[in-house]
Amino acid sequence: MVASGHHDIQSQDPALDENNGVTSQLSKWITGLQLKDIPADVVERAKHLILDGIVCGLVGARVPWSEECVASVLDFEPSGYCTVIGYEKSLGPLAAAVLNGAFIQATELDDYHSGAPLHSAAVVLPALFAAAQVIANPKSPADGEEGDAVGTNRTHRDKNVVSGLDFLLATVVGLETGPRAGLGCGGTDLLKRGWHSGPVFGCPAAAAASSKLLGLSADDVESAIGVACTQAGGLMAAQYEGMIKRVQHAFAARNGLFGALLCRNGYVGIKKVFERRYGGFLSMFSQGNGQTPQYDSRRVVEDLGSTWQMMNIRIKLYACVGGCHGQIEALAQLQTLHPDRFAPENLSRITKIRVYLSGAIFAHDGWAPEERPMTETGAQMNAAYIGAVQLVDRQVLLAQFAASTLNRDEVWDLVYKTTCYHDTHFDKPHHVCGAKVVVEFEDGFQVEEMVNMPKGYDPPITDEEIRMKYRRLAASAIDKDRMEKIEKLVVGLESVGDVSELLRLLPAPTKRVLG
């Protein structure tokens, strides 16, 4: 008698059903989605998420680590026809996607999803910018040999112009796909285990968006998602030193775009990539999580088209990891409630700061610094440093992470007094970025404050507030005329006849916003 195998036991759980067709269902939804299928508020939100992503790219293009990345890439990458934000250079589609994604993620001002952590704009927009310019620059017959299949594609596009509506629909597809892929394998769980979850969840998001824009069939979309998913990865150790953390979401943009470009000519990728138990996307990235079921492929398409996961994409108000926003606001409330205690001259009287965080954020940001000063990246990812900056400067903006500010004694005195802890209270849905802060003083006085959800959760940041953020940041990087033209085009995107009108406004040089 042959013993029952592990796969036989797993197959009894609907969450792990290898034949439930979720990848195919998602692919068909992607190809069929039309504007009339999307609620008006979701359409408006998508446009404002595009606007937020663009301004993050404009600001991030000229920070020091972005400039170093550009210099390195230009050393080996040939010229092409795809826009690079803030630089009057054009590169091939994959290289341009990497740089533009790195710029959007460069300053930690870009969006994040509260249930399945990823920075959606840094993944979706770079892939779509490049895909739109692939469409606008088709290969001529001379590029391939006569009678050869090279250079032909079988997509459903019948024109070389990408309208604003085309771009908007593809954006919605990408914004919706990434979180769904993440929720299928446990949401915040990957972050707890040391994966950089956004570059993992971002690969299928970029593939879905690019495939929609390029007009792939549902069968080819499924292949493209499979090709993207087999490239997925990202180590969260990137947050401590160096600069590469800024680029990892850009790798996902590149990987998804590559999948769509490869499969638009009929190249066959992995099928059933979400539901495969052996070597599938959800199965592999949920290995070792200790959960039952280990993953749930049904979450990828749960209430698809009626519940919009992209509406849980949060807008950052602070220039640091989103997981510490609740901590910042708890400290700000304490500063308001106890102005004398938290006056600058009294901060030295603090003896201990305890910060309680969700499991994912404790693992991600609750670490004790190993060196002084930290890198800009490390400082933006460290709860103790972020809290100390809020106490000293009463704000956590990009200027707080300039290299010249990273070794201040008054900040490090508070960093060394801070200890972080995991509190299961914040493991509840949408509490992941909340925090409780307890501060003790030398006379024994103790205060505490809890924020379950930082600003922008309930209620969400409004579209008007996003436009205000856009204008404030854009004013630091570009001139007023260019700023207003970009905003007008994005807010009215569904009426724009050719999205290249928007893309032409992106490559002109931007100002350096950080020394």
XYZ file of C-alpha atoms in Angstrom:
515
model
C 0.000 0.000 0.000
C 1.264 3.466 -0.856
C 0.959 6.012 1.938
C -1.114 9.102 1.305
C 1.194 11.956 0.215
C 1.426 15.497 1.514
C -0.081 16.827 -1.713
C -3.123 14.552 -1.273
C -3.728 16.009 2.190
C -3.261 19.561 0.949
C -5.616 19.059 -1.988
C -8.498 18.635 0.426
C -8.178 22.284 1.522
C -9.936 24.671 -0.907
C -7.352 27.362 -0.115
C -4.674 25.136 -1.635
C -6.686 23.779 -4.569
C -4.330 23.557 -7.515
C -7.214 23.458 -9.977
C -9.270 26.457 -8.850
C -8.186 28.524 -11.850
C -7.424 31.752 -10.001
C -4.536 32.831 -12.256
C -6.680 32.318 -15.334
C -9.607 34.148 -13.711
C -7.402 37.106 -12.829
C -5.953 37.173 -16.355
C -9.404 37.243 -17.939
C -10.448 40.068 -15.616
C -7.350 42.018 -16.624
C -8.046 41.754 -20.340
C -11.742 42.498 -19.992
C -11.665 45.443 -17.596
C -13.271 48.613 -18.942
C -13.824 52.048 -17.465
C -17.524 51.339 -16.905
C -16.573 48.460 -14.605
C -14.722 50.731 -12.179
C -16.534 52.924 -9.627
C -15.966 56.648 -10.082
C -14.200 57.051 -6.724
C -11.768 54.260 -7.625
C -10.998 55.960 -10.946
C -10.328 59.240 -9.172
C -8.129 57.528 -6.607
C -6.095 55.848 -9.321
C -5.372 59.207 -10.957
C -4.258 60.677 -7.661
C -2.026 57.689 -6.928
C -0.407 58.305 -10.317
C 0.087 61.964 -9.366
C 1.622 60.984 -6.028
C 3.969 58.523 -7.710
C 5.094 61.037 -10.304
C 5.986 63.685 -7.734
C 7.920 61.131 -5.700
C 9.883 60.367 -8.847
C 10.541 64.038 -9.558
C 11.810 64.602 -6.014
C 13.747 61.333 -5.887
C 15.547 61.708 -9.216
C 18.306 63.952 -7.866
C 19.014 62.691 -4.362
C 22.632 61.492 -4.038
C 21.917 57.743 -4.213
C 19.750 58.204 -7.302
C 22.483 60.202 -9.025
C 24.979 57.448 -8.261
C 22.598 54.840 -9.642
C 22.141 56.846 -12.850
C 25.888 57.280 -13.296
C 26.464 53.539 -12.918
C 23.665 52.557 -15.301
C 24.730 55.044 -17.956
C 28.233 53.546 -17.835
C 27.003 50.297 -19.343
C 23.511 50.808 -20.740
C 23.100 51.927 -24.375
C 20.742 54.705 -25.376
C 17.135 53.909 -26.157
C 13.785 55.620 -26.541
C 12.292 55.453 -23.035
C 12.036 58.410 -20.674
C 14.132 58.730 -17.522
C 12.517 61.099 -15.028
C 14.594 64.208 -14.406
C 17.307 63.381 -16.936
C 17.515 64.275 -20.581
C 18.593 60.712 -21.344
C 16.652 57.919 -22.999
C 17.282 54.243 -22.336
C 15.823 50.896 -23.279
C 12.561 49.904 -21.622
C 13.990 47.666 -18.905
C 16.757 50.060 -17.873
C 14.382 53.034 -17.855
C 11.941 51.092 -15.673
C 14.702 50.373 -13.155
C 15.783 53.992 -12.843
C 12.262 55.431 -12.699
C 11.246 52.895 -10.070
C 14.350 53.706 -8.041
C 13.464 57.408 -8.150
C 9.878 56.896 -6.988
C 11.101 54.825 -4.013
C 14.159 56.984 -3.384
C 12.922 59.166 -0.526
C 10.361 56.966 1.296
C 7.605 59.424 0.417
C 5.742 57.020 -1.874
C 2.569 55.058 -1.158
C 2.239 51.767 0.711
C -0.494 49.139 1.087
C -1.567 48.470 4.654
C -2.559 44.818 4.226
C 0.022 43.532 1.766
C 3.058 45.793 2.069
C 4.293 47.146 -1.243
C 4.936 50.527 -2.821
C 2.582 50.297 -5.784
C 3.519 53.407 -7.777
C 7.203 52.437 -7.777
C 6.256 49.154 -9.434
C 3.377 50.030 -11.741
C 4.266 53.456 -13.158
C 7.822 52.705 -14.362
C 6.605 49.601 -16.175
C 3.770 51.540 -17.822
C 5.913 54.529 -18.812
C 8.241 52.152 -20.647
C 5.461 49.989 -22.109
C 3.724 53.085 -23.496
C 6.922 54.079 -25.266
C 7.424 50.553 -26.610
C 3.993 50.912 -28.208
C 4.839 54.343 -29.584
C 8.109 53.050 -31.073
C 7.255 49.787 -32.848
C 9.964 47.796 -34.528
C 10.018 48.289 -38.274
C 10.126 45.272 -40.610
C 13.774 46.093 -41.271
C 14.559 45.216 -37.676
C 13.838 41.547 -38.344
C 14.597 39.264 -41.264
C 11.973 39.012 -43.987
C 9.706 36.041 -43.477
C 10.932 35.575 -39.934
C 8.745 35.767 -36.845
C 11.177 38.211 -35.272
C 9.650 41.596 -34.548
C 6.024 40.560 -35.039
C 3.617 40.569 -32.176
C 0.118 39.224 -31.845
C -1.323 41.620 -29.321
C -4.719 43.202 -29.810
C -3.481 46.782 -30.137
C -4.214 48.314 -33.515
C -2.520 51.673 -33.004
C 0.750 53.097 -31.783
C -0.820 55.749 -29.569
C -1.566 55.128 -25.889
C -4.453 57.218 -24.663
C -4.797 58.475 -21.138
C -7.696 56.074 -20.693
C -5.519 53.136 -21.800
C -2.900 54.175 -19.276
C -5.469 54.657 -16.502
C -7.033 51.216 -16.994
C -3.619 49.562 -16.959
C -2.742 51.441 -13.783
C -5.886 50.219 -12.028
C -5.048 46.655 -13.053
C -1.564 46.925 -11.556
C -2.674 48.681 -8.374
C -5.263 45.969 -7.804
C -3.143 42.927 -8.660
C -0.161 43.556 -6.363
C -2.050 43.616 -3.044
C -4.135 40.610 -4.068
C -1.036 38.561 -4.792
C 0.336 39.626 -1.411
C -2.809 38.794 0.522
C -2.770 35.323 -1.003
C 0.508 34.494 0.746
C -0.137 36.117 4.090
C 0.149 39.865 3.587
C 2.581 41.205 6.175
C 3.995 37.759 6.906
C 6.808 38.021 4.353
C 8.067 41.187 6.001
C 8.246 39.428 9.366
C 10.369 36.671 7.834
C 12.863 39.046 6.223
C 11.605 39.249 2.655
C 11.226 42.667 1.096
C 7.590 41.976 0.356
C 6.983 44.801 -2.124
C 9.396 43.563 -4.790
C 7.810 40.115 -4.402
C 4.180 41.247 -4.703
C 5.183 43.870 -7.265
C 6.286 41.442 -9.971
C 2.765 40.213 -10.852
C 1.464 43.784 -10.454
C 3.862 45.144 -13.067
C 3.192 42.205 -15.378
C -0.564 42.690 -15.125
C -0.363 46.430 -15.789
C 2.069 46.086 -18.692
C 0.055 43.265 -20.229
C -3.115 45.335 -20.098
C -1.448 48.279 -21.807
C 0.216 46.108 -24.445
C -3.074 44.388 -25.234
C -2.128 40.807 -24.457
C -4.706 38.030 -24.631
C -5.782 36.424 -21.366
C -3.651 33.366 -22.120
C -0.586 35.529 -22.711
C -1.324 37.609 -19.600
C -1.194 34.418 -17.563
C 2.172 33.612 -19.124
C 3.485 37.112 -18.444
C 2.469 36.919 -14.785
C 4.207 33.554 -14.556
C 7.415 34.957 -16.042
C 7.301 37.893 -13.630
C 6.639 35.704 -10.604
C 9.577 33.402 -11.298
C 11.856 36.451 -11.019
C 10.362 37.683 -7.733
C 12.537 38.312 -4.700
C 14.061 40.914 -2.443
C 15.929 40.738 0.854
C 14.993 43.122 3.645
C 18.608 43.179 4.806
C 18.913 45.860 2.139
C 17.579 48.353 4.698
C 20.691 48.516 6.879
C 23.525 49.763 4.706
C 24.028 50.851 1.151
C 21.570 52.132 -1.423
C 20.032 49.060 -3.054
C 16.812 49.098 -0.992
C 15.724 52.046 -3.163
C 15.999 49.917 -6.320
C 14.319 46.674 -5.285
C 10.774 47.734 -6.195
C 12.228 48.870 -9.512
C 13.442 45.315 -10.090
C 9.806 44.228 -9.836
C 8.797 46.879 -12.389
C 11.464 45.583 -14.740
C 10.557 41.929 -14.159
C 6.868 42.447 -14.828
C 7.541 44.531 -17.915
C 9.942 41.888 -19.199
C 7.289 39.215 -18.709
C 4.722 41.171 -20.714
C 7.140 42.065 -23.507
C 8.356 38.483 -23.758
C 4.914 36.912 -23.785
C 3.152 39.350 -26.117
C 4.572 37.300 -29.000
C 3.234 34.017 -27.664
C 6.135 32.962 -25.476
C 4.723 30.616 -22.825
C 5.483 31.290 -19.171
C 4.472 29.466 -15.995
C 0.765 28.664 -15.955
C -1.306 28.486 -12.777
C 1.532 30.270 -11.011
C -0.614 31.324 -8.036
C -2.228 27.961 -7.400
C 0.644 25.530 -8.086
C 1.558 23.719 -4.871
C 4.979 22.566 -6.069
C 7.070 25.593 -7.014
C 4.166 28.037 -7.241
C 4.401 31.691 -6.239
C 2.169 31.569 -3.147
C 3.428 28.176 -2.052
C 7.099 29.112 -2.145
C 6.858 32.560 -0.605
C 4.738 31.231 2.256
C 7.167 28.427 3.147
C 7.888 28.290 6.868
C 5.240 30.770 7.973
C 3.602 28.354 10.402
C 0.117 29.323 9.260
C -2.811 27.030 8.485
C -3.530 27.048 5.640
C -0.058 28.016 4.533
C -1.504 30.262 1.830
C -4.868 30.899 0.215
C -4.901 31.308 -3.553
C -8.583 32.281 -3.437
C -7.601 35.654 -1.936
C -6.077 36.641 -5.278
C -9.530 36.881 -6.861
C -11.750 37.260 -3.794
C -14.529 39.768 -4.609
C -12.591 40.787 -7.710
C -14.278 43.763 -9.330
C -16.452 44.553 -6.316
C -13.935 45.038 -3.465
C -11.061 47.251 -4.572
C -7.842 46.496 -2.721
C -6.189 49.555 -4.267
C -8.361 51.689 -1.998
C -6.210 50.415 0.902
C -3.123 52.008 -0.630
C -2.005 54.655 1.861
C -0.413 58.020 1.161
C 2.671 58.935 3.159
C 2.813 62.176 5.103
C 6.268 61.477 6.532
C 9.566 60.658 4.782
C 10.166 57.292 6.414
C 8.936 53.723 6.491
C 5.133 53.639 6.700
C 5.219 51.254 9.645
C 6.486 54.012 11.947
C 3.815 56.582 11.119
C 1.682 55.595 14.096
C 4.705 56.001 16.366
C 5.378 59.493 14.971
C 1.790 60.544 15.608
C 1.750 59.094 19.129
C 4.850 61.132 19.962
C 3.372 64.243 18.348
C 0.278 63.858 20.530
C 2.450 63.568 23.644
C 4.311 66.709 22.615
C 0.989 68.547 22.336
C -0.437 67.187 25.595
C 2.740 67.783 27.637
C 4.485 70.802 26.076
C 6.752 71.488 29.052
C 7.884 67.884 29.420
C 8.771 67.674 25.724
C 10.267 71.155 25.373
C 13.700 70.993 23.683
C 15.547 71.910 26.883
C 13.846 69.057 28.775
C 14.419 66.180 26.344
C 17.641 65.248 28.165
C 15.504 64.426 31.223
C 13.920 61.501 29.395
C 15.337 58.245 30.768
C 13.502 55.589 28.791
C 11.295 55.305 25.690
C 9.371 52.105 24.993
C 7.772 51.624 21.584
C 5.241 48.845 20.964
C 4.745 47.736 17.361
C 3.085 45.078 15.227
C 5.018 41.891 14.552
C 5.845 42.886 10.993
C 7.016 46.380 11.901
C 8.921 45.217 14.980
C 10.885 42.804 12.781
C 11.278 45.401 10.030
C 12.028 48.568 12.023
C 12.404 47.697 15.713
C 16.101 46.810 15.532
C 18.797 48.475 17.611
C 21.271 50.491 15.520
C 24.678 48.850 15.176
C 26.570 51.897 13.987
C 26.583 55.653 14.374
C 25.770 57.387 12.156
C 23.469 55.171 10.137
C 23.044 55.506 6.416
C 20.135 57.560 5.112
C 18.325 54.330 4.281
C 18.940 52.811 7.702
C 17.777 55.941 9.476
C 14.506 55.977 7.509
C 13.930 52.316 8.462
C 14.720 52.513 12.187
C 11.953 53.161 14.721
C 14.296 54.448 17.429
C 15.900 56.985 15.114
C 12.585 58.081 13.583
C 11.071 58.641 17.039
C 14.104 60.590 18.213
C 13.903 62.857 15.167
C 10.245 63.568 15.884
C 11.087 64.507 19.462
C 13.956 66.788 18.481
C 12.702 68.355 15.228
C 8.933 67.886 15.661
C 8.729 66.692 12.064
C 9.915 63.720 10.007
C 10.512 65.044 6.508
C 13.240 64.503 3.955
C 15.513 67.140 5.513
C 15.731 65.038 8.691
C 17.636 62.391 6.739
C 20.226 64.525 4.997
C 23.716 63.158 5.564
C 24.696 66.267 7.538
C 21.961 65.589 10.146
C 22.552 61.902 10.864
C 25.060 62.203 13.722
C 23.478 64.769 16.058
C 24.123 64.132 19.763
C 20.645 65.258 20.823
C 19.069 62.692 18.480
C 21.360 59.820 19.405
C 20.882 60.444 23.122
C 17.214 59.566 22.590
C 17.954 56.708 20.179
C 20.015 54.974 22.864
C 17.160 55.366 25.366
C 14.630 53.687 23.045
C 13.654 50.015 23.094
C 11.076 48.460 20.774
C 8.733 45.576 21.535
C 6.195 43.455 19.688
C 2.590 43.993 20.806
C 0.033 41.587 19.308
C -2.614 44.307 19.583
C -1.170 45.818 16.413
C -1.330 42.545 14.488
C -5.030 43.155 13.869
C -6.083 44.028 10.303
C -5.039 47.573 9.337
C -3.348 48.122 12.728
C 0.046 47.087 11.383
C 1.344 50.673 11.301
C -0.074 51.643 14.688
C 2.024 52.024 17.831
C 2.009 52.630 21.566
C 4.740 54.825 23.042
C 5.651 55.040 26.738
C 8.077 57.763 27.859
C 9.670 57.921 31.333
C 11.416 60.929 32.887
C 14.149 61.182 35.528
C 11.658 62.225 38.231
C 9.602 59.057 37.693
C 6.864 60.776 35.675
C 5.543 58.552 32.877
C 3.278 59.252 29.909
C 1.951 57.030 27.176
C -0.052 57.352 23.982
C -1.485 54.858 21.517
C -2.355 55.319 17.842
C -4.137 52.318 16.325
C -4.096 53.648 12.782
C -2.070 56.619 11.551
C -3.631 59.412 9.529
C -4.924 58.279 6.181
C -6.477 54.997 7.299
C -9.936 55.926 8.540
C -10.764 58.241 6.950
C -8.291 57.969 4.079
C -6.242 60.915 2.878
C -8.495 62.824 0.471
C -7.720 63.424 -3.187
C -7.439 67.136 -2.419
C -4.846 66.383 0.250
C -2.900 64.306 -2.277
C -2.931 67.250 -4.669
C -1.662 69.486 -1.860
C 1.170 67.042 -1.176
C 1.940 66.975 -4.900
C 2.157 70.757 -5.136
C 4.298 71.074 -2.021
C 6.818 68.484 -3.182
C 6.760 69.455 -6.856
C 7.527 73.072 -5.989
C 10.827 71.924 -4.506
C 11.864 70.073 -7.667
C 10.381 71.730 -10.782
C 9.022 75.068 -11.973
C 5.400 76.103 -11.508
C 4.417 75.847 -15.172
C 5.627 72.268 -15.478
C 4.052 71.392 -12.140
C 0.648 72.688 -13.219
C 0.776 70.991 -16.624
C 1.528 67.595 -15.074
C -1.279 67.949 -12.532
C -3.811 68.997 -15.164
C -2.961 66.072 -17.424
C -3.062 63.476 -14.660
C -6.279 64.698 -13.038
C -7.946 64.669 -16.461
C -6.156 61.555 -17.667
C -9.171 59.722 -19.097
C -9.627 62.579 -21.579
C -5.993 62.761 -22.719
C -5.663 61.596 -26.310
C -1.987 60.621 -26.164
C -0.171 59.890 -22.893
C 3.115 60.880 -24.511
C 2.003 64.447 -23.784
C 2.495 63.623 -20.102
C 5.684 61.633 -20.628
C 7.316 64.564 -22.427
C 7.056 66.601 -19.211
C 9.055 64.132 -17.129
C 12.665 64.037 -18.418
C 13.657 67.706 -18.071
C 16.191 68.119 -15.240
C 14.864 68.486 -11.707
C 16.372 70.351 -8.767
C 18.364 68.686 -6.024
C 16.133 68.607 -2.959
C 18.675 67.064 -0.587
C 22.363 67.767 -0.146
